[in-house]
Structure formats: C-alpha cells, structure tokens
Amino acid sequence: MKLRFPMAAPHTAMPPPSSAPRAQLIHIEVDRRLGHEWDEWNGRPLPGGGDFSAAPGLFFRFAALTVATATGAAAVLLYLIGPRLGTLWPPLPRILWSVLGLFAVFQWLYLSVLAASFYSGRNLLPERLLERGPYLQLMNYTSLVARGFGKRDWVEHAAIDIYNTLAERRGRRVGKGELLVLIPRCLSKQALDGVLEIAGRYEVPVFVATRGQLARRVIRERRPRAVVAVACERDMMTGLRDVAGKLPVLGLTMQLPNGPCRDAAIDLGQMERWVQRLVAEAPARGHTKQ
C-alpha cells in the first residue's frame, strides 16, 4: 500500500496558472476491487438514471414497518418459547412480555420524537440520542426491510436526507484544517474538478480511496473534527454507521447516470454550502463547538 499526497488526481489535467487554487488530494492506492455494494448489479441502466431521490416520508413509513416487524417477530418467538421458559421459572414469561411491551413503547416513542424533530424544524434530542445515536441503527435496520420490497436505494436516500437535516441544524463550525472532504474514485472528471476547486477555495484537504477502511484510516491519522463525505446511498449508509457516531459527518449522495462506480455526478452547490458553513468564521480550536 502506498500513501501519496499529490496536488491533484493523476488523471486530472493541471489547471492554468490563472485558475483558482485547488485542494490537496490525498490518494491511497490499493489492489482491491471497487463497488462491492453493487455486486448484484446486472449491468442494465439504473432506475431514474441513477437518481434515487425520495421524500423523507418514505423512510418514516418503512421505519414504522421495521418497528412493527421487529416487535411482531419478538412476540411470536416469545409466544413459542414462553411455555418452556415457564417450566424453568413460572414468572419468567410474564416478565419477558412486560419487557417486550416496554421496548415496543420505547421504539414507537423514539420514532415519534424523530419525526417531530424533523418536521418541526427543531431537534428535540441531543445529537448522541438522535442523528449520532440510535437513528444510525434505525437507518440500517430499515434498509434491511426496504430491500425486501425493492426500495433499498430510495429509502436509504430519504434516510440520509433526514440525517443531514438533523446534523446541519447543530450549526457546527470547525477550522479549515479540521475539516476533511471524502470522495470516491468513481466521480466524473467534471465532478472531481469541482470538488477540488471548492476544497481549494476553502483550504480543506480532499481524500479519495477505494474502500471504507481506508477512509477510516485517514480519519484516524488526520483526526478531523468534521467530515463532508460523498458516496452512493449504499456506501454512505455503511460510512455513517462506522463513522458518524464518533465524528460529525454530512453525507452527499451521488447520481449514477452510467451505473455504479463510473462517472458519478454530485450537487456541487450543496457541497460548497456545507463546506462554507462549516469553516466560515470558525472559532479557534479551544473554542470549537463539540
């Protein structure tokens, strides 16, 4: 494995002397295949030209289905094994039914608070109990249920949009050297040039890697205080699950007009708004909001 710090990607032409400054591009090369999340792709064009945009309500509907499914499955299991457990200790089935009831109430209450936080425009819980806490697990369990209905990518897109909305409201600010931009290798040349131009304008480094473990490695080594990540919905879900609980992240999903892992496009305007907001008038390190 080689670690290099070129000023631009090897396949990107150098800008003319009069162009805007470009960001440092951190590139780790590995001999491993890209795109394992799309192993089942049959090579046909993706629905909607690879744009899986969906209304937030889609996630909440599938999240409710996930909660109901989990509660129902636990109830069926307890119904089947309850008599045998009762032979070990007669009060045990009644205690377990009570615990299951409390757990179900907690799940529905949490989902209600989550929806109220999103639609009211005010986060009703601290981030450790919302977008950087149980919500990350709810996103992943809901994705599993959505796969059975062929709605995985749309539900994941809606879940990520909800996550970003909640995270943006925290109003976090960091120094220029404390923000890291993570991008995949599959961006189109136009998208890559745009990312480097934005990052160069705000003096933040950009990291590109072929695997999630490499992103986690560069985060450990550079220790940023916030991350703006770019990925498809599937990789973004994995990344948020691995990183967002430990570090503030904003996740920008891509459009895949030519299928996964090739010439992906992104909303450069949204990326610049996030980067600008994170580093604008950032306090000194000792006063940076946690």
Short mmCIF file of C-alpha atoms in Angstrom, two decimals:
data_model
loop_
_atom_site.label_atom_id
_atom_site.label_comp_id
_atom_site.label_asym_id
_atom_site.label_seq_id
_atom_site.Cartn_x
_atom_site.Cartn_y
_atom_site.Cartn_z
CA MET A 1 0.00 0.00 0.00
CA LYS A 2 1.35 3.44 -0.96
CA LEU A 3 0.36 6.76 0.54
CA ARG A 4 0.78 9.79 -1.73
CA PHE A 5 -0.14 13.44 -1.38
CA PRO A 6 -0.32 14.93 -4.89
CA MET A 7 -1.90 18.28 -5.56
CA ALA A 8 -4.38 16.74 -7.99
CA ALA A 9 -5.55 13.32 -9.13
CA PRO A 10 -3.09 11.64 -11.53
CA HIS A 11 -5.62 11.60 -14.37
CA THR A 12 -6.65 15.23 -13.94
CA ALA A 13 -5.03 17.88 -16.14
CA MET A 14 -3.13 20.64 -14.35
CA PRO A 15 -5.06 23.94 -14.29
CA PRO A 16 -3.65 27.02 -15.98
CA PRO A 17 -1.66 29.41 -13.75
CA SER A 18 -4.57 31.86 -13.55
CA SER A 19 -7.11 29.33 -12.25
CA ALA A 20 -8.34 29.18 -8.65
CA PRO A 21 -6.23 27.20 -6.13
CA ARG A 22 -7.01 23.50 -5.95
CA ALA A 23 -7.18 21.42 -2.82
CA GLN A 24 -4.64 18.88 -1.70
CA LEU A 25 -5.83 15.46 -2.89
CA ILE A 26 -4.90 12.57 -0.60
CA HIS A 27 -4.95 9.31 -2.56
CA ILE A 28 -4.33 5.81 -1.23
CA GLU A 29 -3.78 3.16 -3.91
CA VAL A 30 -4.74 -0.44 -3.25
CA ASP A 31 -5.13 -3.53 -5.44
CA ARG A 32 -8.71 -4.23 -4.42
CA ARG A 33 -11.98 -4.17 -6.32
CA LEU A 34 -14.29 -1.16 -6.06
CA GLY A 35 -18.05 -1.32 -5.68
CA HIS A 36 -18.74 -4.42 -3.58
CA GLU A 37 -22.09 -2.95 -2.53
CA TRP A 38 -23.25 -3.35 -6.15
CA ASP A 39 -22.23 -6.98 -6.70
CA GLU A 40 -25.77 -7.91 -7.74
CA TRP A 41 -26.00 -5.21 -10.44
CA ASN A 42 -26.87 -6.81 -13.79
CA GLY A 43 -25.34 -4.08 -15.95
CA ARG A 44 -28.67 -2.59 -17.01
CA PRO A 45 -29.38 1.17 -16.66
CA LEU A 46 -30.37 2.12 -13.12
CA PRO A 47 -33.90 3.43 -12.43
CA GLY A 48 -34.29 7.16 -12.85
CA GLY A 49 -30.87 7.48 -14.43
CA GLY A 50 -29.24 6.55 -11.15
CA ASP A 51 -31.01 9.29 -9.18
CA PHE A 52 -32.69 7.76 -6.12
CA SER A 53 -34.12 10.96 -4.64
CA ALA A 54 -37.13 10.29 -2.40
CA ALA A 55 -39.34 12.19 0.01
CA PRO A 56 -38.49 11.82 3.72
CA GLY A 57 -41.91 10.32 4.36
CA LEU A 58 -40.80 7.16 2.55
CA PHE A 59 -38.24 6.49 5.23
CA PHE A 60 -40.69 7.09 8.07
CA ARG A 61 -43.19 4.66 6.53
CA PHE A 62 -40.58 1.94 6.22
CA ALA A 63 -39.21 2.74 9.67
CA ALA A 64 -42.69 2.20 11.13
CA LEU A 65 -42.88 -1.09 9.24
CA THR A 66 -39.47 -2.04 10.64
CA VAL A 67 -40.53 -1.34 14.21
CA ALA A 68 -43.75 -3.28 13.75
CA THR A 69 -41.90 -6.20 12.15
CA ALA A 70 -39.28 -6.37 14.90
CA THR A 71 -41.93 -6.22 17.63
CA GLY A 72 -44.08 -8.84 15.92
CA ALA A 73 -41.16 -11.23 15.40
CA ALA A 74 -40.14 -10.93 19.06
CA ALA A 75 -43.74 -11.52 20.15
CA VAL A 76 -44.05 -14.67 18.02
CA LEU A 77 -40.77 -16.02 19.36
CA LEU A 78 -41.80 -15.35 22.94
CA TYR A 79 -45.18 -16.98 22.33
CA LEU A 80 -43.47 -20.13 21.06
CA ILE A 81 -40.85 -20.48 23.79
CA GLY A 82 -42.84 -18.93 26.65
CA PRO A 83 -44.32 -22.22 27.97
CA ARG A 84 -40.89 -23.86 28.11
CA LEU A 85 -39.43 -20.84 29.88
CA GLY A 86 -42.31 -21.05 32.34
CA THR A 87 -41.22 -24.53 33.37
CA LEU A 88 -37.88 -23.09 34.41
CA TRP A 89 -39.39 -20.23 36.41
CA PRO A 90 -43.15 -19.52 36.26
CA PRO A 91 -42.91 -15.67 36.45
CA LEU A 92 -40.34 -15.51 33.60
CA PRO A 93 -42.78 -15.39 30.61
CA ARG A 94 -44.81 -12.61 32.25
CA ILE A 95 -41.63 -10.61 32.91
CA LEU A 96 -40.45 -11.05 29.33
CA TRP A 97 -43.84 -9.95 27.95
CA SER A 98 -43.60 -6.83 30.11
CA VAL A 99 -40.08 -6.11 28.85
CA LEU A 100 -41.21 -6.58 25.25
CA GLY A 101 -44.12 -4.20 25.81
CA LEU A 102 -41.85 -1.54 27.28
CA PHE A 103 -39.39 -1.99 24.42
CA ALA A 104 -42.16 -1.57 21.85
CA VAL A 105 -43.39 1.60 23.57
CA PHE A 106 -39.84 2.97 23.58
CA GLN A 107 -39.40 2.24 19.86
CA TRP A 108 -42.65 3.96 18.85
CA LEU A 109 -41.92 6.89 21.14
CA TYR A 110 -38.45 7.31 19.65
CA LEU A 111 -39.80 7.17 16.11
CA SER A 112 -42.40 9.80 17.01
CA VAL A 113 -39.78 12.12 18.51
CA LEU A 114 -37.58 11.61 15.46
CA ALA A 115 -40.39 12.56 13.10
CA ALA A 116 -41.36 15.52 15.27
CA SER A 117 -37.74 16.71 15.29
CA PHE A 118 -37.50 16.53 11.52
CA TYR A 119 -40.84 18.11 10.61
CA SER A 120 -40.91 20.74 13.38
CA GLY A 121 -37.57 22.22 12.38
CA ARG A 122 -36.18 21.78 15.89
CA ASN A 123 -34.07 18.89 17.17
CA LEU A 124 -35.82 17.64 20.29
CA LEU A 125 -32.97 15.42 21.48
CA PRO A 126 -29.18 15.88 21.75
CA GLU A 127 -27.17 14.53 18.84
CA ARG A 128 -25.98 11.49 20.82
CA LEU A 129 -29.61 10.42 21.08
CA LEU A 130 -30.61 11.49 17.59
CA GLU A 131 -28.52 11.62 14.38
CA ARG A 132 -25.33 10.32 16.04
CA GLY A 133 -27.08 7.74 18.19
CA PRO A 134 -29.97 5.29 17.78
CA TYR A 135 -31.00 6.81 14.46
CA LEU A 136 -27.93 5.28 12.81
CA GLN A 137 -29.11 1.80 13.82
CA LEU A 138 -32.68 2.55 12.79
CA MET A 139 -31.42 3.59 9.35
CA ASN A 140 -29.66 0.28 8.84
CA TYR A 141 -32.50 -1.94 10.08
CA THR A 142 -34.95 -0.02 7.92
CA SER A 143 -32.67 -0.52 4.93
CA LEU A 144 -32.78 -4.28 5.50
CA VAL A 145 -36.58 -4.24 5.45
CA ALA A 146 -36.66 -1.98 2.37
CA ARG A 147 -34.54 -4.47 0.43
CA GLY A 148 -37.35 -7.00 0.61
CA PHE A 149 -39.61 -4.52 -1.21
CA GLY A 150 -37.05 -3.46 -3.82
CA LYS A 151 -36.88 0.07 -2.34
CA ARG A 152 -33.47 -0.03 -0.73
CA ASP A 153 -31.79 2.88 -2.53
CA TRP A 154 -34.78 5.23 -2.29
CA VAL A 155 -35.32 4.53 1.41
CA GLU A 156 -31.60 4.98 2.09
CA HIS A 157 -31.60 8.28 0.19
CA ALA A 158 -34.53 9.54 2.28
CA ALA A 159 -32.82 8.36 5.49
CA ILE A 160 -29.60 10.19 4.58
CA ASP A 161 -31.51 13.39 3.78
CA ILE A 162 -33.16 13.23 7.22
CA TYR A 163 -29.79 12.63 8.85
CA ASN A 164 -28.23 15.61 7.05
CA THR A 165 -31.11 17.89 8.02
CA LEU A 166 -30.75 16.99 11.69
CA ALA A 167 -26.95 17.33 11.58
CA GLU A 168 -26.99 20.70 9.80
CA ARG A 169 -29.18 22.23 12.49
CA ARG A 170 -26.40 21.80 15.05
CA GLY A 171 -24.66 24.78 13.46
CA ARG A 172 -21.22 23.26 13.91
CA ARG A 173 -18.12 25.29 12.98
CA VAL A 174 -14.56 23.99 12.58
CA GLY A 175 -11.24 25.37 11.41
CA LYS A 176 -10.13 24.94 7.80
CA GLY A 177 -7.54 22.36 8.81
CA GLU A 178 -10.11 20.50 10.90
CA LEU A 179 -12.47 19.62 8.03
CA LEU A 180 -11.88 16.68 5.70
CA VAL A 181 -13.68 16.01 2.40
CA LEU A 182 -14.01 12.32 1.50
CA ILE A 183 -14.80 11.34 -2.09
CA PRO A 184 -14.96 8.05 -4.03
CA ARG A 185 -12.79 7.21 -7.02
CA CYS A 186 -15.79 6.93 -9.35
CA LEU A 187 -16.57 10.66 -9.70
CA SER A 188 -16.67 12.07 -13.20
CA LYS A 189 -13.84 14.39 -14.17
CA GLN A 190 -16.18 17.37 -14.02
CA ALA A 191 -17.33 16.44 -10.52
CA LEU A 192 -13.76 15.83 -9.32
CA ASP A 193 -12.55 19.14 -10.70
CA GLY A 194 -15.46 20.88 -8.98
CA VAL A 195 -14.72 19.25 -5.64
CA LEU A 196 -11.04 20.19 -5.82
CA GLU A 197 -11.91 23.77 -6.75
CA ILE A 198 -14.31 24.11 -3.82
CA ALA A 199 -11.93 22.49 -1.36
CA GLY A 200 -9.05 24.62 -2.61
CA ARG A 201 -11.10 27.78 -2.20
CA TYR A 202 -11.73 26.97 1.47
CA GLU A 203 -8.32 25.35 2.07
CA VAL A 204 -9.54 21.93 3.13
CA PRO A 205 -7.94 18.61 2.07
CA VAL A 206 -9.68 16.00 -0.06
CA PHE A 207 -9.22 12.26 0.37
CA VAL A 208 -10.07 9.61 -2.22
CA ALA A 209 -9.91 5.88 -1.53
CA THR A 210 -11.33 2.66 -2.86
CA ARG A 211 -12.52 1.14 0.42
CA GLY A 212 -14.27 2.26 3.58
CA GLN A 213 -11.46 1.00 5.80
CA LEU A 214 -9.09 3.39 4.05
CA ALA A 215 -11.39 6.30 4.82
CA ARG A 216 -11.45 5.23 8.46
CA ARG A 217 -7.66 5.02 8.42
CA VAL A 218 -7.16 8.55 7.10
CA ILE A 219 -9.67 9.83 9.68
CA ARG A 220 -7.67 8.18 12.46
CA GLU A 221 -4.41 9.61 11.15
CA ARG A 222 -5.54 13.17 10.35
CA ARG A 223 -8.07 13.48 13.20
CA PRO A 224 -10.52 15.95 11.58
CA ARG A 225 -13.27 17.49 13.68
CA ALA A 226 -15.87 17.17 10.90
CA VAL A 227 -16.23 15.36 7.58
CA VAL A 228 -18.11 16.04 4.35
CA ALA A 229 -18.43 12.66 2.62
CA VAL A 230 -19.51 11.81 -0.93
CA ALA A 231 -20.80 8.33 -1.81
CA CYS A 232 -23.70 6.42 -3.28
CA GLU A 233 -26.54 5.63 -0.90
CA ARG A 234 -25.27 2.13 -0.16
CA ASP A 235 -21.72 3.13 0.69
CA MET A 236 -22.96 6.20 2.57
CA MET A 237 -25.07 4.05 4.88
CA THR A 238 -22.03 1.94 5.74
CA GLY A 239 -19.87 5.00 6.24
CA LEU A 240 -22.35 6.76 8.50
CA ARG A 241 -22.77 3.62 10.61
CA ASP A 242 -18.98 3.32 11.02
CA VAL A 243 -18.02 6.99 11.48
CA ALA A 244 -20.96 9.27 12.33
CA GLY A 245 -21.28 8.00 15.90
CA LYS A 246 -17.72 9.16 16.61
CA LEU A 247 -17.38 12.20 14.35
CA PRO A 248 -19.78 14.78 12.85
CA VAL A 249 -20.46 13.91 9.21
CA LEU A 250 -22.52 15.41 6.38
CA GLY A 251 -23.22 12.92 3.60
CA LEU A 252 -23.67 13.98 -0.04
CA THR A 253 -25.17 11.26 -2.24
CA MET A 254 -24.37 10.90 -5.93
CA GLN A 255 -26.27 10.40 -9.17
CA LEU A 256 -25.20 7.36 -11.21
CA PRO A 257 -26.18 8.03 -14.84
CA ASN A 258 -23.77 5.37 -16.17
CA GLY A 259 -24.34 2.81 -13.45
CA PRO A 260 -22.47 2.32 -10.17
CA CYS A 261 -18.76 3.08 -9.80
CA ARG A 262 -18.43 5.11 -13.01
CA ASP A 263 -18.66 8.83 -13.86
CA ALA A 264 -20.84 9.71 -10.87
CA ALA A 265 -22.25 13.23 -10.59
CA ILE A 266 -22.90 15.29 -7.44
CA ASP A 267 -24.56 18.53 -6.41
CA LEU A 268 -21.50 20.81 -6.21
CA GLY A 269 -23.64 23.69 -4.97
CA GLN A 270 -24.72 21.68 -1.95
CA MET A 271 -21.15 20.66 -1.23
CA GLU A 272 -19.95 24.26 -1.31
CA ARG A 273 -22.76 25.37 1.00
CA TRP A 274 -21.78 22.70 3.52
CA VAL A 275 -18.05 23.45 3.36
CA GLN A 276 -18.63 27.19 3.57
CA ARG A 277 -20.96 26.82 6.53
CA LEU A 278 -18.59 24.54 8.42
CA VAL A 279 -15.47 26.69 8.05
CA ALA A 280 -16.98 30.20 7.90
CA GLU A 281 -15.97 32.31 10.89
CA ALA A 282 -14.75 29.19 12.61
CA PRO A 283 -13.63 29.69 16.25
CA ALA A 284 -10.19 28.73 17.42
CA ARG A 285 -9.60 25.06 18.28
CA GLY A 286 -10.03 25.66 22.00
CA HIS A 287 -13.47 27.16 21.39
CA THR A 288 -14.75 24.92 18.63
CA LYS A 289 -18.23 23.60 19.32
CA GLN A 290 -18.18 19.89 20.06
#
